[in-house]
Every structure is written in structure tokens, then in C-alpha cells.
DNA sequence: TGTAGGATCCACT
DNA sequence: GTGGATCCTACAG
């Protein structure tokens, strides 16, 4: 969830990737690299780590480790729920649906996340994660290899990508509710 | 001080 | 299915 200029936008997190601290070659913190940019990863969990990739896209991570343990979770995709109109406006899209925020670069754009949110606490401020009391069975979470980290060698093969099919989840609970056009 | 490369998206073929 | 956009960071000299 974000609140930018008083407008709330957000959704259900559906896709994440784990970055396992200093021994994960795909992580910016690999080899205990510690720079101005990665410094925030070494902080105690519960803060955001936002950075720019390819000069165009912001990527949103959640720092999850203890102090000095640079673990982070990359939020790769969400299912838009709150402030859809605003998100459509930000992304220039016309139709609501999963396609609105199904990529790490797109979701930050839709939510209005920028470098200003780097290092922000996630329980206090304009960027946060809520417990929506979703009960998600293990069978609903699929694991897969991570994306775009082929350079990381063997670490690229680690099943650190987690996908939650919110569409299926909804259909199971409320089979007759009006579904939105998706993809 | 300069340069190479990256956890991506979009338009075009 | 493929390639270009685009810019910050890290690292080398």
C-alpha cells in the first residue's frame, strides 16, 4: 500500500523473489559489499529498499533480515485492489487487472514508488504492508527460478521466486463474484 | 574522471 | 520474438 499526495493505492502481493544476503550472487549485497546504495539492506528488517534499474524502472524490495544481515525480498508483482483509477492514470493503462502491476517496474510506477521511499519504514509513513488476513495454502504458492539473474551462476537456479495466484484464490473462495478482465 | 553494465518494459516486426 | 531506451552505481585507472 502507498499513500502519495493523500491518495492510497495498493494491492495483494502475488509475486516475490528472495535475495539471501551476502552469499547470494544475485544480491546487491553479495560478498558483503556495502555501499551507499546497499546500506539500507543492512538495516534491521521492515524498511523498504528502492533502487533504479536500467535507468528507467524503480524496483521495490522489503528488507527482511536482522541488523547487518542484508536479506531482502523483491516485490515483483501485485494484484491491484486499492486506488485502481489512480494506478491506471500513473501507468497510462486503460483497463484494470493484473497486467496493471504484474512487473516489478510497473508496480512501482503504479504505486508511485520512487527513490524517495528508499529506506522508509513499512509500518509508519506513506508506504507500508498490511496484514489483510489472507489465508494462503502452501499449495497456492508456486516456487520457481528467479528472473533476470543468469549472471549469478548457480545461484540463478535457486528456487527463490514465489508466485501466488490470487485469481485462483479468489475463485476458490467466491466462485461467483464478478471477475475482472485479466490478461 | 570515465565507463560498463544491470533484479525491465514497450514498441515494433 | 527481438531490440532499444536510459541513467545510476560501482569500480578501475
Short mmCIF file of C-alpha atoms (C1' of nucleotides) in Angstrom, two decimals:
data_model
loop_
_atom_site.label_atom_id
_atom_site.label_comp_id
_atom_site.label_asym_id
_atom_site.label_seq_id
_atom_site.Cartn_x
_atom_site.Cartn_y
_atom_site.Cartn_z
CA UNK A 1 0.00 0.00 0.00
CA UNK A 2 1.13 3.55 -0.62
CA UNK A 3 -0.30 6.90 0.15
CA UNK A 4 1.03 9.55 -2.18
CA UNK A 5 -0.42 13.04 -2.14
CA UNK A 6 -3.19 11.73 0.05
CA UNK A 7 -4.25 9.09 -2.45
CA UNK A 8 -3.98 5.47 -1.40
CA UNK A 9 -3.06 2.80 -3.90
CA UNK A 10 -2.18 -0.80 -3.33
CA UNK A 11 -2.93 -4.45 -3.82
CA UNK A 12 -2.21 -8.01 -2.89
CA UNK A 13 1.37 -9.12 -3.25
CA UNK A 14 1.41 -12.00 -5.70
CA UNK A 15 4.98 -12.46 -6.73
CA UNK A 16 8.20 -12.08 -4.81
CA UNK A 17 11.81 -13.09 -5.00
CA UNK A 18 14.16 -13.65 -2.13
CA UNK A 19 17.68 -12.29 -2.06
CA UNK A 20 19.73 -14.11 0.51
CA UNK A 21 22.25 -11.70 1.85
CA UNK A 22 25.97 -11.86 1.29
CA UNK A 23 26.21 -15.33 -0.19
CA UNK A 24 23.71 -14.75 -2.97
CA UNK A 25 25.45 -13.61 -6.10
CA UNK A 26 22.25 -12.07 -7.40
CA UNK A 27 22.03 -9.78 -4.41
CA UNK A 28 23.50 -6.32 -4.44
CA UNK A 29 24.96 -7.19 -1.06
CA UNK A 30 26.87 -10.23 -2.29
CA UNK A 31 30.30 -10.58 -0.76
CA UNK A 32 29.39 -8.16 1.98
CA UNK A 33 29.51 -5.32 -0.46
CA UNK A 34 28.46 -2.31 1.48
CA UNK A 35 27.90 0.96 -0.26
CA UNK A 36 25.74 3.97 0.00
CA UNK A 37 23.17 2.27 -2.17
CA UNK A 38 23.13 -1.09 -0.42
CA UNK A 39 23.49 0.33 3.05
CA UNK A 40 19.78 0.18 3.62
CA UNK A 41 19.84 -3.59 3.13
CA UNK A 42 21.99 -3.94 6.20
CA UNK A 43 19.44 -2.28 8.39
CA UNK A 44 17.01 -4.22 10.54
CA UNK A 45 14.06 -5.63 8.60
CA UNK A 46 10.90 -3.73 7.97
CA UNK A 47 12.24 -0.98 5.79
CA UNK A 48 11.97 -0.56 2.06
CA UNK A 49 14.82 -0.76 -0.39
CA UNK A 50 14.07 1.06 -3.62
CA UNK A 51 16.53 1.43 -6.42
CA UNK A 52 16.64 2.29 -10.06
CA UNK A 53 17.28 -0.40 -12.64
CA UNK A 54 18.16 0.07 -16.29
CA UNK A 55 17.87 3.76 -15.70
CA UNK A 56 14.13 3.57 -16.11
CA UNK A 57 12.43 1.39 -13.59
CA UNK A 58 12.27 1.53 -9.86
CA UNK A 59 12.26 -1.78 -8.05
CA UNK A 60 10.75 -2.19 -4.64
CA UNK A 61 12.28 -4.52 -2.06
CA UNK A 62 11.46 -5.25 1.53
CA UNK A 63 14.43 -5.61 3.83
CA UNK A 64 13.76 -8.71 5.87
CA UNK A 65 16.88 -9.61 7.81
CA UNK A 66 18.25 -8.54 11.14
CA UNK A 67 20.60 -5.64 11.60
CA UNK A 68 23.74 -6.21 9.46
CA UNK A 69 22.18 -9.19 7.70
CA UNK A 70 21.27 -7.87 4.24
CA UNK A 71 18.36 -10.10 3.30
CA UNK A 72 15.69 -8.62 1.09
CA UNK A 73 12.52 -9.57 -0.71
CA UNK A 74 11.94 -8.16 -4.15
CA UNK A 75 8.29 -7.45 -4.80
CA UNK A 76 7.81 -8.47 -8.40
CA UNK A 77 4.08 -8.28 -8.76
CA UNK A 78 0.86 -7.39 -7.02
CA UNK A 79 -2.81 -7.66 -7.80
CA UNK A 80 -4.29 -4.16 -7.86
CA UNK A 81 -7.01 -3.60 -5.29
CA UNK A 82 -6.98 -0.06 -3.96
CA UNK A 83 -6.84 3.13 -5.97
CA UNK A 84 -7.06 1.37 -9.31
CA UNK A 85 -8.13 4.53 -11.04
CA UNK A 86 -5.08 6.36 -9.82
CA UNK A 87 -2.84 3.49 -10.86
CA UNK A 88 -4.34 3.50 -14.32
CA UNK A 89 -3.59 7.19 -14.50
CA UNK A 90 0.03 6.71 -13.45
CA UNK A 91 0.71 3.88 -15.85
CA UNK A 92 -1.32 5.22 -18.74
CA UNK A 93 -3.29 1.99 -18.93
CA UNK A 94 -6.99 1.79 -19.71
CA UNK A 95 -8.15 -1.47 -18.20
CA UNK A 96 -7.80 -2.57 -14.60
CA UNK A 97 -6.46 -6.04 -13.94
CA UNK A 98 -3.35 -7.97 -13.15
CA UNK A 99 -1.49 -6.51 -16.12
CA UNK A 100 -1.51 -3.18 -14.32
CA UNK A 101 1.07 -4.26 -11.78
CA UNK A 102 2.46 -7.59 -12.92
CA UNK A 103 6.05 -6.48 -13.19
CA UNK A 104 8.48 -5.02 -10.70
CA UNK A 105 8.95 -1.86 -12.70
CA UNK A 106 5.27 -1.45 -13.41
CA UNK A 107 4.10 -1.88 -9.86
CA UNK A 108 6.35 0.85 -8.53
CA UNK A 109 5.13 3.15 -11.25
CA UNK A 110 1.52 2.30 -10.50
CA UNK A 111 2.03 2.82 -6.78
CA UNK A 112 4.10 5.94 -7.26
CA UNK A 113 7.14 4.49 -5.52
CA UNK A 114 10.37 6.37 -6.14
CA UNK A 115 13.78 6.75 -4.57
CA UNK A 116 12.16 9.00 -2.02
CA UNK A 117 10.77 5.86 -0.46
CA UNK A 118 14.14 4.18 -0.13
CA UNK A 119 14.83 3.23 3.48
CA UNK A 120 11.35 4.09 4.59
CA UNK A 121 9.81 2.14 7.45
CA UNK A 122 6.94 -0.01 6.28
CA UNK A 123 4.78 0.45 9.34
CA UNK A 124 4.86 4.19 9.55
CA UNK A 125 4.58 6.58 6.68
CA UNK A 126 3.30 6.67 3.15
CA UNK A 127 4.46 3.20 2.17
CA UNK A 128 3.50 0.14 4.11
CA UNK A 129 2.44 -3.50 4.06
CA UNK A 130 -0.84 -4.58 5.59
CA UNK A 131 -1.95 -7.86 7.02
CA UNK A 132 -5.11 -8.49 5.07
CA UNK A 133 -5.81 -11.77 6.87
CA UNK A 134 -5.47 -13.69 3.69
CA UNK A 135 -5.18 -17.38 4.37
CA UNK A 136 -2.97 -18.82 1.71
CA UNK A 137 -2.32 -22.52 1.49
CA UNK A 138 1.12 -23.79 0.65
CA UNK A 139 -0.29 -25.37 -2.46
CA UNK A 140 -1.23 -21.93 -3.71
CA UNK A 141 2.34 -20.73 -3.63
CA UNK A 142 4.48 -21.81 -6.51
CA UNK A 143 8.22 -21.58 -6.47
CA UNK A 144 10.39 -21.02 -9.47
CA UNK A 145 13.77 -19.88 -10.56
CA UNK A 146 14.41 -16.21 -10.35
CA UNK A 147 14.21 -13.89 -13.29
CA UNK A 148 16.98 -11.96 -14.95
CA UNK A 149 19.78 -13.17 -12.75
CA UNK A 150 21.54 -15.53 -15.13
CA UNK A 151 24.77 -13.74 -14.36
CA UNK A 152 24.62 -15.08 -10.82
CA UNK A 153 25.82 -18.51 -11.85
CA UNK A 154 24.49 -21.41 -9.82
CA UNK A 155 22.65 -19.01 -7.59
CA UNK A 156 20.40 -18.17 -10.51
CA UNK A 157 18.96 -21.67 -10.23
CA UNK A 158 17.80 -21.28 -6.66
CA UNK A 159 14.01 -21.55 -6.27
CA UNK A 160 13.76 -18.18 -4.62
CA UNK A 161 10.87 -16.89 -6.65
CA UNK A 162 7.45 -17.21 -5.11
CA UNK A 163 4.25 -16.80 -7.06
CA UNK A 164 0.81 -16.60 -5.52
CA UNK A 165 -2.11 -16.97 -7.90
CA UNK A 166 -4.59 -14.53 -6.43
CA UNK A 167 -7.03 -15.16 -9.25
CA UNK A 168 -7.33 -18.81 -8.33
CA UNK A 169 -7.50 -17.91 -4.68
CA UNK A 170 -10.50 -15.67 -5.27
CA UNK A 171 -12.23 -18.21 -7.45
CA UNK A 172 -11.96 -20.81 -4.76
CA UNK A 173 -13.41 -18.59 -2.06
CA UNK A 174 -16.05 -16.77 -4.06
CA UNK A 175 -16.61 -18.68 -7.26
CA UNK A 176 -19.38 -16.42 -8.43
CA UNK A 177 -18.00 -12.99 -7.74
CA UNK A 178 -17.58 -10.76 -10.73
CA UNK A 179 -14.14 -11.25 -12.12
CA UNK A 180 -12.26 -8.54 -13.82
CA UNK A 181 -10.78 -8.93 -17.26
CA UNK A 182 -7.32 -10.21 -16.77
CA UNK A 183 -4.70 -10.60 -19.40
"C1'" DT B 1 37.17 11.15 -14.11
"C1'" DG B 2 35.42 7.77 -17.26
"C1'" DT B 3 32.97 3.75 -18.46
"C1'" DA B 4 30.45 -0.58 -18.30
"C1'" DG B 5 26.54 -2.99 -17.03
"C1'" DG B 6 22.10 -4.04 -14.84
"C1'" DA B 7 16.59 -7.90 -10.19
"C1'" DT B 8 12.93 -4.16 -17.06
"C1'" DC B 9 9.33 -2.52 -20.14
"C1'" DC B 10 7.45 -1.32 -24.51
"C1'" DA B 11 7.05 -0.76 -29.39
"C1'" DC B 12 7.74 -2.68 -33.41
"C1'" DT B 13 8.43 -6.61 -36.80
"C1'" DG C 1 10.17 -12.63 -30.75
"C1'" DT C 2 13.55 -9.05 -30.56
"C1'" DG C 3 16.00 -4.85 -29.65
"C1'" DG C 4 16.30 -0.13 -27.92
"C1'" DA C 5 15.64 3.19 -24.27
"C1'" DT C 6 18.15 5.33 -20.43
"C1'" DC C 7 20.75 6.60 -16.01
"C1'" DC C 8 22.60 5.49 -11.63
"C1'" DT C 9 26.10 2.90 -9.30
"C1'" DA C 10 30.32 0.65 -8.82
"C1'" DC C 11 34.87 0.13 -9.88
"C1'" DA C 12 39.16 0.91 -12.28
"C1'" DG C 13 42.73 3.98 -13.68
#
